[in-house]
Coordinates of C-alpha atoms and ligand atoms in Angstrom, one line a residue:
M19 CA 0.6 20.6 -40.0
K20 CA 1.5 17.8 -37.7
N21 CA 1.9 14.5 -39.5
F22 CA 0.2 12.3 -36.9
T23 CA -3.4 11.8 -35.8
T24 CA -4.7 13.3 -32.6
N25 CA -7.8 12.8 -30.4
R26 CA -7.2 9.1 -30.0
I27 CA -6.3 6.6 -27.2
I28 CA -3.5 4.3 -28.2
H29 CA -3.4 0.8 -26.7
G30 CA 0.3 0.0 -26.1
D31 CA 3.5 0.5 -24.2
A32 CA 4.4 4.2 -23.6
T33 CA 8.1 3.9 -24.6
A34 CA 7.3 1.9 -27.8
E35 CA 4.5 4.3 -28.8
L36 CA 6.4 7.5 -28.0
A37 CA 9.3 6.3 -30.2
K38 CA 6.9 6.7 -33.2
L39 CA 6.2 10.4 -32.5
P40 CA 8.4 13.1 -34.1
D41 CA 10.7 15.4 -32.2
N42 CA 9.3 18.7 -31.0
S43 CA 5.7 17.8 -31.9
I44 CA 3.8 17.9 -28.6
D45 CA 2.7 21.2 -26.9
L46 CA 2.1 20.0 -23.4
I47 CA 2.5 16.6 -21.6
I48 CA 0.5 15.9 -18.5
T49 CA 1.1 12.5 -17.1
D50 CA 0.4 10.4 -14.0
P51 CA 2.7 7.4 -14.3
P52 CA 2.9 4.5 -11.9
Y53 CA 4.7 6.1 -8.9
L54 CA 6.8 2.9 -8.4
V55 CA 5.4 2.3 -4.9
G56 CA 3.4 -0.9 -5.2
Y57 CA 0.1 0.9 -4.7
R58 CA -3.0 -1.1 -3.8
D59 CA -6.4 0.5 -3.0
R60 CA -8.9 -0.6 -0.4
D61 CA -10.5 -3.1 -2.9
G62 CA -7.0 -4.6 -3.7
R63 CA -6.8 -2.9 -7.1
S64 CA -3.2 -2.3 -8.2
I65 CA -1.4 -0.4 -11.1
A66 CA 0.5 -2.2 -13.9
N67 CA 4.3 -1.8 -13.6
D68 CA 4.1 0.0 -10.3
R69 CA 7.2 -1.9 -9.1
N70 CA 8.9 -1.9 -12.5
P71 CA 11.0 1.2 -13.2
D72 CA 12.4 -0.3 -16.4
A73 CA 8.8 -0.3 -17.9
V74 CA 8.2 3.3 -16.8
L75 CA 11.3 5.5 -16.8
P76 CA 12.6 5.0 -20.4
A77 CA 9.4 6.7 -21.6
I78 CA 10.6 9.9 -20.0
E79 CA 13.6 10.2 -22.4
H80 CA 11.1 10.3 -25.3
M81 CA 9.0 12.8 -23.5
G82 CA 11.9 15.2 -23.5
R83 CA 12.5 14.6 -27.2
I84 CA 8.9 14.9 -28.5
L85 CA 8.0 17.9 -26.4
R86 CA 8.1 21.2 -28.4
D87 CA 11.1 23.4 -27.4
G88 CA 9.8 26.2 -25.1
S89 CA 6.9 24.2 -23.6
Y90 CA 5.8 22.5 -20.4
M91 CA 5.3 19.1 -18.9
V92 CA 3.4 18.3 -15.6
L93 CA 4.4 15.0 -14.0
F94 CA 2.3 13.7 -11.1
C95 CA 4.7 11.9 -8.7
G96 CA 5.0 11.3 -5.0
W97 CA 8.2 11.5 -3.1
V98 CA 9.1 7.7 -2.7
A99 CA 10.8 7.2 -6.1
I100 CA 11.6 10.9 -6.7
D101 CA 15.4 10.3 -7.1
Q102 CA 14.7 7.9 -10.1
F103 CA 12.1 10.2 -11.7
S104 CA 14.2 13.4 -11.3
K105 CA 17.3 11.7 -12.8
A106 CA 15.2 10.5 -15.7
W107 CA 13.7 13.9 -16.5
T108 CA 17.0 15.7 -16.0
D109 CA 18.7 13.2 -18.4
A110 CA 15.9 13.9 -20.9
G111 CA 16.8 17.6 -20.9
L112 CA 13.8 18.8 -18.8
R113 CA 14.2 21.5 -16.2
T114 CA 12.3 21.7 -12.9
V115 CA 10.4 25.0 -12.8
G116 CA 7.8 24.4 -10.1
Q117 CA 6.1 21.9 -7.8
I118 CA 2.4 21.9 -7.3
F119 CA 0.7 20.6 -4.1
W120 CA -3.0 19.6 -3.7
Q121 CA -4.2 19.5 -0.1
K122 CA -6.6 16.7 0.8
S123 CA -9.2 16.9 3.5
Y124 CA -8.5 13.3 4.4
A125 CA -5.4 11.2 4.9
S126 CA -4.9 8.7 2.1
R127 CA -2.6 6.7 4.4
T128 CA -0.8 7.1 7.7
W129 CA 2.9 6.1 7.8
H130 CA 5.7 8.4 9.1
T131 CA 3.2 11.2 8.6
E132 CA -0.5 11.5 7.8
C133 CA -0.4 11.6 4.0
R134 CA -2.7 14.5 3.1
H135 CA -1.3 15.8 -0.2
E136 CA -0.8 15.0 -3.8
S137 CA 2.0 16.6 -5.8
A138 CA 3.1 17.2 -9.4
W139 CA 6.3 18.6 -10.8
L140 CA 6.2 21.4 -13.4
L141 CA 9.0 20.8 -15.9
A142 CA 10.1 22.9 -18.9
K143 CA 11.9 22.2 -22.1
G144 CA 14.0 25.2 -23.1
R145 CA 12.6 28.6 -22.0
P146 CA 8.8 28.7 -22.3
A147 CA 7.2 32.2 -22.4
K148 CA 5.8 33.2 -19.0
P149 CA 2.2 31.9 -18.8
E150 CA -0.5 34.6 -18.8
A151 CA -2.2 33.1 -15.8
P152 CA 0.1 30.6 -13.9
V153 CA -1.7 28.4 -11.4
S154 CA -1.2 28.7 -7.7
D155 CA 1.2 25.9 -6.5
V156 CA -1.0 25.1 -3.5
R157 CA -4.4 23.9 -4.4
E158 CA -7.5 22.1 -3.1
W159 CA -7.7 18.4 -4.0
V160 CA -10.8 17.2 -5.9
Y161 CA -11.6 13.5 -5.4
S162 CA -12.6 11.8 -8.6
G163 CA -14.5 8.9 -6.9
N164 CA -12.1 6.5 -8.8
R165 CA -15.1 5.2 -10.8
F166 CA -13.0 4.2 -13.9
H167 CA -9.6 3.7 -12.4
P168 CA -8.0 3.1 -8.9
T169 CA -5.9 6.3 -9.2
E170 CA -8.2 8.4 -11.4
K171 CA -7.4 12.1 -11.5
A172 CA -10.5 14.4 -11.4
V173 CA -11.0 16.3 -14.6
D174 CA -11.3 19.5 -12.5
I175 CA -7.7 18.9 -11.3
L176 CA -6.4 18.8 -14.9
T177 CA -8.4 21.5 -16.7
P178 CA -6.7 24.5 -14.8
L179 CA -3.2 23.0 -15.7
I180 CA -4.2 22.6 -19.4
R181 CA -5.6 26.2 -19.5
A182 CA -2.4 27.6 -17.9
Y183 CA 0.2 25.7 -19.8
S184 CA -1.2 25.4 -23.4
K185 CA -3.3 27.2 -25.9
Q186 CA -6.6 26.4 -27.7
G187 CA -5.8 23.9 -30.5
D188 CA -2.6 22.7 -29.0
T189 CA -1.9 19.0 -28.6
V190 CA -1.8 17.5 -25.1
L191 CA -0.2 14.1 -24.5
D192 CA -0.6 11.7 -21.6
P193 CA 1.5 8.6 -22.1
F194 CA 0.2 6.8 -19.0
S195 CA -3.4 7.8 -19.6
G196 CA -5.3 5.3 -17.5
S197 CA -9.0 6.0 -17.9
G198 CA -8.3 9.1 -20.1
S199 CA -8.9 11.9 -17.6
T200 CA -6.2 14.1 -19.3
S201 CA -7.8 13.6 -22.8
V202 CA -11.3 14.4 -21.4
A203 CA -9.9 17.6 -19.8
A204 CA -8.1 18.5 -23.1
A205 CA -11.4 18.0 -25.1
L206 CA -13.3 20.2 -22.6
T207 CA -10.8 23.0 -23.0
G208 CA -10.5 23.0 -26.8
R209 CA -7.2 21.1 -27.1
N210 CA -6.3 18.0 -29.1
S211 CA -5.0 15.0 -27.3
I212 CA -3.2 11.7 -27.5
G213 CA -3.5 9.1 -24.7
I214 CA -1.3 6.0 -24.4
E215 CA -2.3 3.2 -22.1
L216 CA -1.1 -0.4 -21.6
E217 CA -4.3 -1.9 -20.2
D218 CA -7.1 -2.5 -22.7
R219 CA -9.9 -2.1 -20.2
Y220 CA -8.7 1.5 -19.4
C221 CA -8.5 2.3 -23.1
T222 CA -12.1 1.3 -23.5
Y223 CA -13.1 3.5 -20.6
A224 CA -11.1 6.4 -22.0
R225 CA -12.7 6.1 -25.4
T226 CA -16.2 5.9 -23.9
R227 CA -15.5 9.0 -21.8
L228 CA -14.2 10.9 -24.9
A229 CA -17.2 9.9 -27.0
G230 CA -19.4 11.2 -24.1
V231 CA -17.7 14.6 -24.4
S232 CA -18.3 14.7 -28.2
R233 CA -22.0 13.8 -27.7
Y234 CA -22.3 16.6 -25.1
R235 CA -20.7 19.1 -27.5
D236 CA -22.9 18.0 -30.4
R237 CA -26.0 18.4 -28.2
K238 CA -24.9 21.9 -27.1
A239 CA -24.2 23.0 -30.7
A240 CA -27.6 21.8 -31.8
A241 CA -29.5 23.5 -28.9
Ligands
SAM9 C1 -1.5 6.2 -12.2 S1 -2.3 5.5 -13.5 C2 -3.0 6.8 -14.4 C3 -4.4 7.1 -14.0 C4 -5.0 8.3 -14.9 N1 -4.4 9.5 -14.5 C5 -6.5 8.4 -14.7 O1 -7.0 9.5 -14.4 O2 -7.2 7.4 -15.0 C6 -1.0 4.9 -14.5 C7 -1.4 4.1 -15.7 O3 -0.2 3.8 -16.5 C8 -0.5 2.5 -17.1 N2 0.8 1.9 -17.5 C9 1.7 1.3 -16.7 N3 2.8 0.9 -17.4 C10 2.6 1.4 -18.7 C11 3.4 1.4 -19.9 N4 4.6 0.9 -19.9 N5 2.9 2.0 -21.0 C12 1.6 2.6 -20.9 N6 0.9 2.6 -19.8 C13 1.3 2.1 -18.7 C14 -1.2 1.7 -16.0 O4 -2.0 0.7 -16.6 C15 -2.1 2.8 -15.4 O5 -3.4 2.8 -16.0

């Protein structure tokens, strides 16, 4: 039995909250931290700490500690600050075992290139057993509509990752959870979850979305 409560969204700072979780207690981490790029969407919305590595990178050390030995972490991250992120995850004892690309049908911006992909890194702690059905590392992007958050990940992007890299009943953690997309995907795939988020308004959205999944399940069970 794990001695902490799952299926909740914690309002707080990732590093401070992760420090409270025991070693080797989480079966899968999927997270989409601020990419450290100073992002701003068309409506001028930005992401907290998106230019502040000191508020983001120390959390990765705890991720390496609390992840169960022999399990996976998926870290969404672009290329701009990749040196800082990869140093942080290597120092945390995590090994790079794959990179996943999602191709977009549109350019999210045009700079030195037309930017038409999203990427995530598949990391391992120790030697996980080979997944029964690993995901393809080139995939089609699904646009979330960014209804709840300026960089919201579609649940359909996350569910295949959760299915491939964890089991039913496992605990999935997202320490930069935003509007709770990872927790929603975990609930829909029969996993437990913990989300941590700094901004209160996103915690509220995440809890509302999770309550919606519970209501949907209850209705289905009663039908
Ligand atoms: C890229 S967004 C995640 C969006 C999320 N994947 C979704 O689908 O809604 C990163 C989130 O990390 C949060 N954040 C930034 N610094 C944080 C910190 N130190 N601790 C916890 N959350 C933080 C931001 O407020 C933001 O919501």
